mmCIF file of C-alpha atoms in Angstrom:
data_model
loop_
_atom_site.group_PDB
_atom_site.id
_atom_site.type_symbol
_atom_site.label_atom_id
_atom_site.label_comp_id
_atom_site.label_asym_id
_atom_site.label_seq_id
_atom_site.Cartn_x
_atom_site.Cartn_y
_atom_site.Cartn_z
ATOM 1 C CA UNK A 229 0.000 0.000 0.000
ATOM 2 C CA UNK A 230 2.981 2.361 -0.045
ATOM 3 C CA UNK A 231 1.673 5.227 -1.992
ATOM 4 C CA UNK A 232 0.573 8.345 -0.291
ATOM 5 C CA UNK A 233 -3.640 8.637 0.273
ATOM 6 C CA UNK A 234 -5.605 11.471 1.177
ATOM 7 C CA UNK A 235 -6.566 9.380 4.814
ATOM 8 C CA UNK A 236 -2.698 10.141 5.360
ATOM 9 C CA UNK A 237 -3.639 13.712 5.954
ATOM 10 C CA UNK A 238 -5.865 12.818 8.772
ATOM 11 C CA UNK A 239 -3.523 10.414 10.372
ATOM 12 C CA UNK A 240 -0.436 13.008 10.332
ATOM 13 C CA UNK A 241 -2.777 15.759 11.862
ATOM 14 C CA UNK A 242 -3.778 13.153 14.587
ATOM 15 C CA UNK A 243 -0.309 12.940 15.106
ATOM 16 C CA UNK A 244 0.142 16.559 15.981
ATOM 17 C CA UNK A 245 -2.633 16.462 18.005
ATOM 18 C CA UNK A 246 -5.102 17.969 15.322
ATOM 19 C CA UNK A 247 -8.491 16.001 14.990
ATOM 20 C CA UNK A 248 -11.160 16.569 11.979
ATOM 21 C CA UNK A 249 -14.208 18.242 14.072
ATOM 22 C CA UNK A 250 -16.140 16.820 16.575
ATOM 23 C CA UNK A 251 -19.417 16.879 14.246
ATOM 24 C CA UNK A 252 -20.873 13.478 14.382
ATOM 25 C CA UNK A 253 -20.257 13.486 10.125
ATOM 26 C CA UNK A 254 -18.435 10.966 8.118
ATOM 27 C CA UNK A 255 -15.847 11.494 5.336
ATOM 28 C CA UNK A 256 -15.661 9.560 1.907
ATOM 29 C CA UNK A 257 -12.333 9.414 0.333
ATOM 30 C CA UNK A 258 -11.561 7.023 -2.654
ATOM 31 C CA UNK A 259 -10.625 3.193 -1.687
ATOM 32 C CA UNK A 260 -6.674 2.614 -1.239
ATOM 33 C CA UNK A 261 -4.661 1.091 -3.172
ATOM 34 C CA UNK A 262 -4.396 -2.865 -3.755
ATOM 35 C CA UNK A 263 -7.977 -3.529 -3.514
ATOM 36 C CA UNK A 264 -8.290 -2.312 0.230
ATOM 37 C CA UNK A 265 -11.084 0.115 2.038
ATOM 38 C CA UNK A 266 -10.865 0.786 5.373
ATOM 39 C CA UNK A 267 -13.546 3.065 7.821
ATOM 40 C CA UNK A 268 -11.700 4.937 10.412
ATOM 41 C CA UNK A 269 -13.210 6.480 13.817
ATOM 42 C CA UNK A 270 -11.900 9.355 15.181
ATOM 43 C CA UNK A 271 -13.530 11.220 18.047
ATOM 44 C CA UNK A 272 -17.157 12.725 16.504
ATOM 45 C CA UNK A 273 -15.598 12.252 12.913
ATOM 46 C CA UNK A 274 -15.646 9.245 10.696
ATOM 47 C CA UNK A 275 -13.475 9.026 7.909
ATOM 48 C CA UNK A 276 -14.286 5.940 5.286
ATOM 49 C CA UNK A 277 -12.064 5.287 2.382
ATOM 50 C CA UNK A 278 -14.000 3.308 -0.055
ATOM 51 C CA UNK A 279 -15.056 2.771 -3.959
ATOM 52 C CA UNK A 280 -18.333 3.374 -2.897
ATOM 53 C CA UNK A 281 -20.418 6.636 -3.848
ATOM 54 C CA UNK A 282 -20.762 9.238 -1.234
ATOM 55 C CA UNK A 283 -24.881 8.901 -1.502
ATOM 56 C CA UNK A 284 -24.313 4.816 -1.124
ATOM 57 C CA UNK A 285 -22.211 5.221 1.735
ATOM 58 C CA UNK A 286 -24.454 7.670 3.388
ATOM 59 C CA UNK A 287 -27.878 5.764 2.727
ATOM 60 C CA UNK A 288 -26.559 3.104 5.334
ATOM 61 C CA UNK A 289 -26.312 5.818 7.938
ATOM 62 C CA UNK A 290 -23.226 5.932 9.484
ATOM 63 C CA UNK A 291 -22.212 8.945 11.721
ATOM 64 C CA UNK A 292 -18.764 10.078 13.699
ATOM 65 C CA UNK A 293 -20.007 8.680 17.233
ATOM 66 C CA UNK A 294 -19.605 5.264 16.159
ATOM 67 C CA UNK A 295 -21.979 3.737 13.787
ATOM 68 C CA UNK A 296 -19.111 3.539 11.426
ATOM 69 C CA UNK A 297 -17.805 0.401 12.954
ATOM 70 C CA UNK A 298 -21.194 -1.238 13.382
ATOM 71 C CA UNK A 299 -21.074 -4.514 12.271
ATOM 72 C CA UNK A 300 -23.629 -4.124 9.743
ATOM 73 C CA UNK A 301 -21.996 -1.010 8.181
ATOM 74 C CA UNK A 302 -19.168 -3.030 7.474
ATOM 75 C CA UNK A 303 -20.321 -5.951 6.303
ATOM 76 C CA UNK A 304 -22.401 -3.245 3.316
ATOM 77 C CA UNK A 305 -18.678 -1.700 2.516
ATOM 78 C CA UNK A 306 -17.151 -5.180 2.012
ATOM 79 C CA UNK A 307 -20.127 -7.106 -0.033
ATOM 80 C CA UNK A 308 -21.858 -10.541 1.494
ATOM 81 C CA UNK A 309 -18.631 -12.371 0.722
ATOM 82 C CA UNK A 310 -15.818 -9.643 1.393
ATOM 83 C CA UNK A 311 -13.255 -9.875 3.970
ATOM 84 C CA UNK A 312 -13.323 -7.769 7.192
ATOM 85 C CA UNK A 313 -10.346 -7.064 9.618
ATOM 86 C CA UNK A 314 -11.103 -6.894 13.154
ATOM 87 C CA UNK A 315 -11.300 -3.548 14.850
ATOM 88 C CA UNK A 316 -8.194 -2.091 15.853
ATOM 89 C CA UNK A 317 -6.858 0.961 17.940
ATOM 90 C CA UNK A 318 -4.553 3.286 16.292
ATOM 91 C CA UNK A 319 -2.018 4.818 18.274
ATOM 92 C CA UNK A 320 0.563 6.713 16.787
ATOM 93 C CA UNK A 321 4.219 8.019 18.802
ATOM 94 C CA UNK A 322 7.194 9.558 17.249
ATOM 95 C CA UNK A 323 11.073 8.303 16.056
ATOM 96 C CA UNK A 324 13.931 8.466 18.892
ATOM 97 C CA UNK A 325 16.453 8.037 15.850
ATOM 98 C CA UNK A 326 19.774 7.476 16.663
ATOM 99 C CA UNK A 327 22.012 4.797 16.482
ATOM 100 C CA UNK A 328 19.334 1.496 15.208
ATOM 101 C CA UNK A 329 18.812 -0.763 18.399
ATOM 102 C CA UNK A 330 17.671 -3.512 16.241
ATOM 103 C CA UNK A 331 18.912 -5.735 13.805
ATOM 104 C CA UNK A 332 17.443 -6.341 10.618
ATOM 105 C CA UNK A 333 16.771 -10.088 10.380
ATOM 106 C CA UNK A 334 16.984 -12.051 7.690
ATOM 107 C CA UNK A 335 14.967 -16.237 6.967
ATOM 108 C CA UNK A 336 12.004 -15.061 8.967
ATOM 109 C CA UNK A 337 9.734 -14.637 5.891
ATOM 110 C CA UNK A 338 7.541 -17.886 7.074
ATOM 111 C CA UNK A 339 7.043 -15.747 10.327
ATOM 112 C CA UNK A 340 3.163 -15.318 10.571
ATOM 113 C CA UNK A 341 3.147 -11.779 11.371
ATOM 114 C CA UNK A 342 5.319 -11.410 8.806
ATOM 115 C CA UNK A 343 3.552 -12.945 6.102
ATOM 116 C CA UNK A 344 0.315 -10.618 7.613
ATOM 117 C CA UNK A 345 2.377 -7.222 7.294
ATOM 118 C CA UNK A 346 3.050 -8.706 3.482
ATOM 119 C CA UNK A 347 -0.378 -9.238 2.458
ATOM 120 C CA UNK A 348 -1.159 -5.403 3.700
ATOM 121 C CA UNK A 349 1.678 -3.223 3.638
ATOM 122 C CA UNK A 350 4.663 -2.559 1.555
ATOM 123 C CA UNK A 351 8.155 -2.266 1.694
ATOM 124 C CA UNK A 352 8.156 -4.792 4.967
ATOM 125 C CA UNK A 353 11.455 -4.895 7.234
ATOM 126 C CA UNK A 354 12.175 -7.094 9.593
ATOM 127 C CA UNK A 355 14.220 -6.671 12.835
ATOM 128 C CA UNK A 356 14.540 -8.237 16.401
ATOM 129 C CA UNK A 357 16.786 -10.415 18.348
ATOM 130 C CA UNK A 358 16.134 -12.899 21.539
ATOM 131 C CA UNK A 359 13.263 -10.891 22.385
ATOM 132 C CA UNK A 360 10.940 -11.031 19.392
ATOM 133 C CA UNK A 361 10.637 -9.554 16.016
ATOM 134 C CA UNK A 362 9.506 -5.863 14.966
ATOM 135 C CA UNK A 363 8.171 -5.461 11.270
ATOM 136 C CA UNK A 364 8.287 -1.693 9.937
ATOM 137 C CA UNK A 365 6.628 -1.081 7.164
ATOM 138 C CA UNK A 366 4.763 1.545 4.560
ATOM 139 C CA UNK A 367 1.198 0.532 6.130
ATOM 140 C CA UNK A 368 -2.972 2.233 5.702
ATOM 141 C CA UNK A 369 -2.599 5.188 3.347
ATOM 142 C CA UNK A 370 1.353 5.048 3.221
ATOM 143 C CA UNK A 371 1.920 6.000 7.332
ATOM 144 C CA UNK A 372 4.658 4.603 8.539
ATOM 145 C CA UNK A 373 3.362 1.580 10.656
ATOM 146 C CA UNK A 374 5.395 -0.603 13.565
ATOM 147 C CA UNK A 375 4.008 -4.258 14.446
ATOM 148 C CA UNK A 376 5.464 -6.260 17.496
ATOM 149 C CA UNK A 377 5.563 -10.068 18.447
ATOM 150 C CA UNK A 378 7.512 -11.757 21.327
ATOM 151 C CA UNK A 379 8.881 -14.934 20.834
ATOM 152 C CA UNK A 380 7.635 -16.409 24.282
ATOM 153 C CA UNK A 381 4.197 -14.894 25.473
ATOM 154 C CA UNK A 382 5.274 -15.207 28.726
ATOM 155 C CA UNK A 383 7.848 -12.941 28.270
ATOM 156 C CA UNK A 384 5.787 -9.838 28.363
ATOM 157 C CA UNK A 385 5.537 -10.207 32.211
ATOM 158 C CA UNK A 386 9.702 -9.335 32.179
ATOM 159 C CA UNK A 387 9.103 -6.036 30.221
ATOM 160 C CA UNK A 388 10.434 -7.135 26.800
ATOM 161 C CA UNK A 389 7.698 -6.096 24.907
ATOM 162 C CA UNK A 390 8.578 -2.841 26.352
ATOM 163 C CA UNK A 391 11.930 -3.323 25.987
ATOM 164 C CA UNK A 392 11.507 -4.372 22.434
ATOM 165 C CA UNK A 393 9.579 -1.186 21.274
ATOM 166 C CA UNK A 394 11.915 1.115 22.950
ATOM 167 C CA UNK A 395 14.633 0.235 20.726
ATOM 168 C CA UNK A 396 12.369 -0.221 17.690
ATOM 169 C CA UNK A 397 11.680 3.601 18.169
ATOM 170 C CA UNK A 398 14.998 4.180 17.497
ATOM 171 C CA UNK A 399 14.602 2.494 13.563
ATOM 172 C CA UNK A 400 12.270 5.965 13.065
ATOM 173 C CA UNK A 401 14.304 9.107 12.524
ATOM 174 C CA UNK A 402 13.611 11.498 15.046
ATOM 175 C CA UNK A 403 10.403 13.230 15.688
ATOM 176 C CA UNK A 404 8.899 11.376 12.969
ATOM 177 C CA UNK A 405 5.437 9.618 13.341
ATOM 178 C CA UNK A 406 4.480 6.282 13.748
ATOM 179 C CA UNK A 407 1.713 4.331 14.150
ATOM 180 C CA UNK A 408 0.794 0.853 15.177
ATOM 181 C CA UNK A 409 -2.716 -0.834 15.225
ATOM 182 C CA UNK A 410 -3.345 -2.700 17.850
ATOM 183 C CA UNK A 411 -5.993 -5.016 19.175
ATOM 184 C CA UNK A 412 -8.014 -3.764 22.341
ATOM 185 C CA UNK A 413 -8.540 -6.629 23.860
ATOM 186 C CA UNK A 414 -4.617 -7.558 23.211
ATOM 187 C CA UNK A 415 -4.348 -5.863 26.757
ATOM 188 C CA UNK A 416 -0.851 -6.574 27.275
ATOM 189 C CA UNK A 417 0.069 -5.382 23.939
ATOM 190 C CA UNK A 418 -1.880 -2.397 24.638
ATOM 191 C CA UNK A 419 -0.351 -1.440 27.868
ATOM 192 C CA UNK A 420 3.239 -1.470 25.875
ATOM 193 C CA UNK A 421 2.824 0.405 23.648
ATOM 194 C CA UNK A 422 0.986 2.973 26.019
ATOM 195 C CA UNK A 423 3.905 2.690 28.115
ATOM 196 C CA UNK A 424 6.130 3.302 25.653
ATOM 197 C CA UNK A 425 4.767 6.464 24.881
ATOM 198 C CA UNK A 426 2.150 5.705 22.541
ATOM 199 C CA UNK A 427 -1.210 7.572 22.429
ATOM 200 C CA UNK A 428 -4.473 6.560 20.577
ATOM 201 C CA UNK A 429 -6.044 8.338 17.810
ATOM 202 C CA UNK A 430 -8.597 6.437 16.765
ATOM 203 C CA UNK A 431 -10.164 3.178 15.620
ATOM 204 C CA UNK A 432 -10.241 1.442 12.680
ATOM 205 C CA UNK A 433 -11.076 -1.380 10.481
ATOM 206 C CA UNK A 434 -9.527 -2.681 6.974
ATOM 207 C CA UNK A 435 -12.006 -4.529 4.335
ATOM 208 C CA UNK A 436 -11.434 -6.239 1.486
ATOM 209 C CA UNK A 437 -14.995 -5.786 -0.679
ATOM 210 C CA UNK A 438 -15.978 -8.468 -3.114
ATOM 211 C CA UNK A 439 -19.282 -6.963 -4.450
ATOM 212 C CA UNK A 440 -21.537 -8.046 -7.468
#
């Protein structure tokens, strides 16, 4: 998905700390590239990037306070047979730069969250060591997106999730955003990346439509 969409506007102003208005509307941008749509919550404001018309998106009656992510929303955007993500939150931090903390790794292309950031995103890197893996990547409407996994589970309890982000902040030049989507109920996930100085933006959900 590497090229630049209009929904990266939105995301880089979130970023900064600038949200669209608090107006209970919704936004229709064009789909993204590959064959993906996504909708995208933000606080009063929806934002849903899709091949659909403006009047067929807006005959299902979605709104900025949440009906955007209804279940029955989605399952209009993506067609009876198309695939829908789960519901993730977006949080977004910036770079430390510096010296890279992380290798890149090489032979973990079999990796499953590897082989997910392929299907989605673009110009996928790998890096990690004992700890886990990180995979950095051009990600929803070309932002620069982070995903995490820990090799044991268990390790999470020892702060090496935590650990692990740290130093993947220092892959992102400094002061630059970037944004991870992570699952709400992934609680320990969650609390990571809040601790690492992560803050959430908003909520969102990727579709693939198959339509007649």
């Amino acid at each position: 998905m590497g090229e630049s969409h209009p929904l990266l506007t939105f995301f880089l102003a979130a970023a900064d700390g600038r949200f669209p208005p608090a107006d209970g509307r919704v936004t229709v941008l064009p789909p993204l590239p590959g064959g993906l749509e996504c909708s995208v919550a933000f606080t009063g404001h929806a934002v849903v990037a899709t091949a659909l018309t403006r009047q067929a998106v807006y005959a299902q009656g979605p709104d900025g306070f949440g009906a955007s992510l209804s279940p029955d929303f989605l399952r209009h955007l993506a067609g009876p047979k198309g695939w829908i993500d789960v519901t993730d939150a977006t949080l977004t931090a910036r770079g430390t730069g510096g010296p890279p903390r992380l290798a890149e790794l090489s032979g973990a292309d079999d990796h499953p969250r590897v082989r997910h950031a392929r299907k989605l995103r673009t110009n996928v890197k790998v890096y990690g060591d004992e700890r886990g893996l990180i995979t950095l990547a051009d990600g929803l409407a070309g932002r620069r997106e982070l995903s995490i996994e820990l090799h044991n589970v268990q390790d999470s309890g020892q702060g090496h999730g935590r650990s692990l982000l740290t130093d993947a902040l220092s892959l992102v030049p400094e002061t630059e955003p970037v944004f991870a989507a992570v699952s709400p109920g992934n609680a320990r996930s969650l609390r990571a990346f809040l601790a690492c100085g992560f803050t959430p933006i908003s909520s969102e959900v990727l579709l693939r439509p198959e339509r007649e």
